[in-house]
Amino acid sequence: MTPRHTHSAFLYYMAIIISSGLFSFAWLISLMQDVNAICGKQQFNITRNAITIWTLLIVQVVSIFYLIIHLGDPTPSGQEFHLFISSFTIITNLSLVFYIIVVIVRIYRDILMASGTPSHTKDILKIILLTFLMYLSLPYLQNKVNLLLEKR
């Protein structure tokens, strides 16, 4: 396994802000690669996770654009379909958020195991809360990953 170099949490977080959150998905994939390198085995199937995340994101964006384009469709059948697409968009969004939270919690758990630190429920809840606060969990996790990578 090739040694990975550390990443600047500050620069990555600035990229999230500049990209309106889109860079967070690329950062998440980078963190999965780092955890695989730290653990010396494949904890995460990067390809499967990337395809799942990007597919959910693309479906969500297409659904939102469809809703914007057809906003105010006066036909009754158009309104029913509009309601269906709205519901579909909400379900897709919740699925994406849930999937990301599960991946972030797994990354955190693997980082703790690699560092020999026990995991507590309050720590998991903190990571989930930080994720809801504009992905603040990512710089937190990156700093922990960087420490482990520097020790190698």
PDB file of C-alpha atoms in Angstrom:
ATOM      1  CA  MET A   1       0.000   0.000   0.000  1.00  0.00           C
ATOM      2  CA  THR A   2       1.444   3.388  -0.995  1.00  0.00           C
ATOM      3  CA  PRO A   3       1.887   5.847   1.819  1.00  0.00           C
ATOM      4  CA  ARG A   4      -0.535   8.715   1.615  1.00  0.00           C
ATOM      5  CA  HIS A   5       0.365  12.281   2.401  1.00  0.00           C
ATOM      6  CA  THR A   6      -1.594  14.501   4.766  1.00  0.00           C
ATOM      7  CA  HIS A   7      -4.149  17.004   3.519  1.00  0.00           C
ATOM      8  CA  SER A   8      -4.854  20.540   4.685  1.00  0.00           C
ATOM      9  CA  ALA A   9      -8.213  20.499   6.470  1.00  0.00           C
ATOM     10  CA  PHE A  10      -8.426  24.292   6.120  1.00  0.00           C
ATOM     11  CA  LEU A  11      -7.905  24.281   2.338  1.00  0.00           C
ATOM     12  CA  TYR A  12     -10.299  21.390   1.863  1.00  0.00           C
ATOM     13  CA  TYR A  13     -12.942  23.154   3.952  1.00  0.00           C
ATOM     14  CA  MET A  14     -12.468  26.350   1.909  1.00  0.00           C
ATOM     15  CA  ALA A  15     -13.081  24.230  -1.199  1.00  0.00           C
ATOM     16  CA  ILE A  16     -16.373  23.042   0.353  1.00  0.00           C
ATOM     17  CA  ILE A  17     -17.465  26.627   0.947  1.00  0.00           C
ATOM     18  CA  ILE A  18     -16.434  27.775  -2.542  1.00  0.00           C
ATOM     19  CA  SER A  19     -18.181  24.821  -4.209  1.00  0.00           C
ATOM     20  CA  SER A  20     -21.356  25.205  -2.098  1.00  0.00           C
ATOM     21  CA  GLY A  21     -20.741  21.856  -0.465  1.00  0.00           C
ATOM     22  CA  LEU A  22     -19.987  19.765  -3.557  1.00  0.00           C
ATOM     23  CA  PHE A  23     -16.326  19.252  -2.644  1.00  0.00           C
ATOM     24  CA  SER A  24     -17.451  17.490   0.541  1.00  0.00           C
ATOM     25  CA  PHE A  25     -18.225  14.384  -1.533  1.00  0.00           C
ATOM     26  CA  ALA A  26     -14.732  14.288  -3.015  1.00  0.00           C
ATOM     27  CA  TRP A  27     -13.261  14.891   0.456  1.00  0.00           C
ATOM     28  CA  LEU A  28     -15.315  12.027   1.840  1.00  0.00           C
ATOM     29  CA  ILE A  29     -13.878   9.701  -0.797  1.00  0.00           C
ATOM     30  CA  SER A  30     -10.360  10.942   0.032  1.00  0.00           C
ATOM     31  CA  LEU A  31     -10.955  10.181   3.721  1.00  0.00           C
ATOM     32  CA  MET A  32     -12.086   6.653   2.836  1.00  0.00           C
ATOM     33  CA  GLN A  33      -8.857   6.166   0.854  1.00  0.00           C
ATOM     34  CA  ASP A  34      -6.829   7.465   3.816  1.00  0.00           C
ATOM     35  CA  VAL A  35      -8.564   5.072   6.217  1.00  0.00           C
ATOM     36  CA  ASN A  36      -7.882   2.169   3.847  1.00  0.00           C
ATOM     37  CA  ALA A  37      -4.191   3.188   3.790  1.00  0.00           C
ATOM     38  CA  ILE A  38      -4.010   3.559   7.582  1.00  0.00           C
ATOM     39  CA  CYS A  39      -5.699   0.222   8.268  1.00  0.00           C
ATOM     40  CA  GLY A  40      -3.644  -1.585   5.639  1.00  0.00           C
ATOM     41  CA  LYS A  41      -6.746  -3.241   4.217  1.00  0.00           C
ATOM     42  CA  GLN A  42      -9.833  -2.230   2.332  1.00  0.00           C
ATOM     43  CA  GLN A  43     -12.252  -0.964   4.953  1.00  0.00           C
ATOM     44  CA  PHE A  44     -14.184   0.900   2.251  1.00  0.00           C
ATOM     45  CA  ASN A  45     -15.026  -0.102  -1.288  1.00  0.00           C
ATOM     46  CA  ILE A  46     -14.167   3.296  -2.782  1.00  0.00           C
ATOM     47  CA  THR A  47     -15.717   2.624  -6.190  1.00  0.00           C
ATOM     48  CA  ARG A  48     -19.046   1.436  -4.787  1.00  0.00           C
ATOM     49  CA  ASN A  49     -19.252   4.309  -2.324  1.00  0.00           C
ATOM     50  CA  ALA A  50     -18.331   6.896  -4.951  1.00  0.00           C
ATOM     51  CA  ILE A  51     -20.913   5.547  -7.409  1.00  0.00           C
ATOM     52  CA  THR A  52     -23.606   5.519  -4.717  1.00  0.00           C
ATOM     53  CA  ILE A  53     -22.853   9.057  -3.538  1.00  0.00           C
ATOM     54  CA  TRP A  54     -22.568  10.578  -7.023  1.00  0.00           C
ATOM     55  CA  THR A  55     -25.680   8.733  -8.292  1.00  0.00           C
ATOM     56  CA  LEU A  56     -27.788  10.001  -5.390  1.00  0.00           C
ATOM     57  CA  LEU A  57     -26.391  13.495  -5.915  1.00  0.00           C
ATOM     58  CA  ILE A  58     -27.053  13.502  -9.673  1.00  0.00           C
ATOM     59  CA  VAL A  59     -30.601  12.170  -9.223  1.00  0.00           C
ATOM     60  CA  GLN A  60     -31.221  14.847  -6.613  1.00  0.00           C
ATOM     61  CA  VAL A  61     -29.886  17.664  -8.821  1.00  0.00           C
ATOM     62  CA  VAL A  62     -31.866  16.478 -11.874  1.00  0.00           C
ATOM     63  CA  SER A  63     -35.047  16.264  -9.766  1.00  0.00           C
ATOM     64  CA  ILE A  64     -34.536  19.771  -8.394  1.00  0.00           C
ATOM     65  CA  PHE A  65     -33.892  21.197 -11.871  1.00  0.00           C
ATOM     66  CA  TYR A  66     -37.030  19.453 -13.139  1.00  0.00           C
ATOM     67  CA  LEU A  67     -39.048  21.025 -10.330  1.00  0.00           C
ATOM     68  CA  ILE A  68     -37.620  24.473 -11.041  1.00  0.00           C
ATOM     69  CA  ILE A  69     -38.280  24.225 -14.779  1.00  0.00           C
ATOM     70  CA  HIS A  70     -41.861  22.976 -14.346  1.00  0.00           C
ATOM     71  CA  LEU A  71     -42.771  25.173 -11.396  1.00  0.00           C
ATOM     72  CA  GLY A  72     -46.347  26.394 -11.805  1.00  0.00           C
ATOM     73  CA  ASP A  73     -47.438  23.773 -14.366  1.00  0.00           C
ATOM     74  CA  PRO A  74     -51.202  24.510 -14.574  1.00  0.00           C
ATOM     75  CA  THR A  75     -52.391  21.072 -15.736  1.00  0.00           C
ATOM     76  CA  PRO A  76     -53.808  18.724 -13.068  1.00  0.00           C
ATOM     77  CA  SER A  77     -51.678  15.802 -14.299  1.00  0.00           C
ATOM     78  CA  GLY A  78     -48.644  18.101 -14.201  1.00  0.00           C
ATOM     79  CA  GLN A  79     -49.389  18.992 -10.599  1.00  0.00           C
ATOM     80  CA  GLU A  80     -49.680  15.323  -9.613  1.00  0.00           C
ATOM     81  CA  PHE A  81     -46.379  14.522 -11.282  1.00  0.00           C
ATOM     82  CA  HIS A  82     -44.891  17.642  -9.664  1.00  0.00           C
ATOM     83  CA  LEU A  83     -45.960  16.278  -6.263  1.00  0.00           C
ATOM     84  CA  PHE A  84     -44.431  12.894  -7.109  1.00  0.00           C
ATOM     85  CA  ILE A  85     -41.124  14.481  -8.156  1.00  0.00           C
ATOM     86  CA  SER A  86     -41.149  16.662  -5.018  1.00  0.00           C
ATOM     87  CA  SER A  87     -41.607  13.584  -2.820  1.00  0.00           C
ATOM     88  CA  PHE A  88     -38.942  11.720  -4.790  1.00  0.00           C
ATOM     89  CA  THR A  89     -36.517  14.644  -4.343  1.00  0.00           C
ATOM     90  CA  ILE A  90     -37.098  14.709  -0.584  1.00  0.00           C
ATOM     91  CA  ILE A  91     -36.576  10.939  -0.312  1.00  0.00           C
ATOM     92  CA  THR A  92     -33.395  11.142  -2.421  1.00  0.00           C
ATOM     93  CA  ASN A  93     -32.078  13.999  -0.294  1.00  0.00           C
ATOM     94  CA  LEU A  94     -32.758  12.127   2.952  1.00  0.00           C
ATOM     95  CA  SER A  95     -31.127   8.994   1.505  1.00  0.00           C
ATOM     96  CA  LEU A  96     -28.020  10.969   0.557  1.00  0.00           C
ATOM     97  CA  VAL A  97     -27.778  12.593   3.999  1.00  0.00           C
ATOM     98  CA  PHE A  98     -28.300   9.263   5.771  1.00  0.00           C
ATOM     99  CA  TYR A  99     -25.708   7.525   3.564  1.00  0.00           C
ATOM    100  CA  ILE A 100     -23.137  10.258   4.178  1.00  0.00           C
ATOM    101  CA  ILE A 101     -23.712  10.129   7.931  1.00  0.00           C
ATOM    102  CA  VAL A 102     -23.272   6.346   7.963  1.00  0.00           C
ATOM    103  CA  VAL A 103     -20.008   6.633   5.987  1.00  0.00           C
ATOM    104  CA  ILE A 104     -18.699   9.437   8.243  1.00  0.00           C
ATOM    105  CA  VAL A 105     -19.511   7.453  11.388  1.00  0.00           C
ATOM    106  CA  ARG A 106     -17.739   4.399   9.907  1.00  0.00           C
ATOM    107  CA  ILE A 107     -14.698   6.536   9.070  1.00  0.00           C
ATOM    108  CA  TYR A 108     -14.659   7.918  12.612  1.00  0.00           C
ATOM    109  CA  ARG A 109     -15.007   4.448  14.132  1.00  0.00           C
ATOM    110  CA  ASP A 110     -12.145   3.109  11.994  1.00  0.00           C
ATOM    111  CA  ILE A 111      -9.941   6.093  12.915  1.00  0.00           C
ATOM    112  CA  LEU A 112     -10.600   5.460  16.602  1.00  0.00           C
ATOM    113  CA  MET A 113      -9.837   1.752  16.227  1.00  0.00           C
ATOM    114  CA  ALA A 114      -6.594   2.514  14.344  1.00  0.00           C
ATOM    115  CA  SER A 115      -5.500   4.918  17.076  1.00  0.00           C
ATOM    116  CA  GLY A 116      -6.489   2.515  19.858  1.00  0.00           C
ATOM    117  CA  THR A 117      -9.071   4.913  21.292  1.00  0.00           C
ATOM    118  CA  PRO A 118     -12.389   3.529  22.531  1.00  0.00           C
ATOM    119  CA  SER A 119     -15.578   4.809  20.911  1.00  0.00           C
ATOM    120  CA  HIS A 120     -18.407   6.291  22.964  1.00  0.00           C
ATOM    121  CA  THR A 121     -21.970   7.134  21.984  1.00  0.00           C
ATOM    122  CA  LYS A 122     -21.446  10.821  22.773  1.00  0.00           C
ATOM    123  CA  ASP A 123     -18.508  10.914  20.334  1.00  0.00           C
ATOM    124  CA  ILE A 124     -20.656   9.406  17.579  1.00  0.00           C
ATOM    125  CA  LEU A 125     -23.431  11.923  18.299  1.00  0.00           C
ATOM    126  CA  LYS A 126     -20.842  14.726  18.158  1.00  0.00           C
ATOM    127  CA  ILE A 127     -19.693  13.582  14.717  1.00  0.00           C
ATOM    128  CA  ILE A 128     -23.291  13.430  13.471  1.00  0.00           C
ATOM    129  CA  LEU A 129     -23.990  16.932  14.821  1.00  0.00           C
ATOM    130  CA  LEU A 130     -20.801  18.296  13.240  1.00  0.00           C
ATOM    131  CA  THR A 131     -21.864  16.755   9.928  1.00  0.00           C
ATOM    132  CA  PHE A 132     -25.163  18.630  10.017  1.00  0.00           C
ATOM    133  CA  LEU A 133     -23.269  21.861  10.714  1.00  0.00           C
ATOM    134  CA  MET A 134     -21.967  22.351   7.148  1.00  0.00           C
ATOM    135  CA  TYR A 135     -19.782  19.230   7.247  1.00  0.00           C
ATOM    136  CA  LEU A 136     -17.624  20.413  10.141  1.00  0.00           C
ATOM    137  CA  SER A 137     -16.981  16.746  10.884  1.00  0.00           C
ATOM    138  CA  LEU A 138     -14.731  16.516   7.813  1.00  0.00           C
ATOM    139  CA  PRO A 139     -11.960  18.863   9.051  1.00  0.00           C
ATOM    140  CA  TYR A 140     -12.181  17.169  12.460  1.00  0.00           C
ATOM    141  CA  LEU A 141     -11.753  13.724  10.856  1.00  0.00           C
ATOM    142  CA  GLN A 142      -9.019  14.977   8.507  1.00  0.00           C
ATOM    143  CA  ASN A 143      -6.952  16.231  11.437  1.00  0.00           C
ATOM    144  CA  LYS A 144      -7.246  12.834  13.126  1.00  0.00           C
ATOM    145  CA  VAL A 145      -6.326  11.038   9.886  1.00  0.00           C
ATOM    146  CA  ASN A 146      -3.335  13.362   9.378  1.00  0.00           C
ATOM    147  CA  LEU A 147      -2.048  12.509  12.855  1.00  0.00           C
ATOM    148  CA  LEU A 148      -2.272   8.795  12.089  1.00  0.00           C
ATOM    149  CA  LEU A 149      -0.622   9.223   8.692  1.00  0.00           C
ATOM    150  CA  GLU A 150       2.256  11.206  10.229  1.00  0.00           C
ATOM    151  CA  LYS A 151       2.885   8.406  12.753  1.00  0.00           C
ATOM    152  CA  ARG A 152       3.339   5.855   9.942  1.00  0.00           C
TER     153      ARG A 152
END
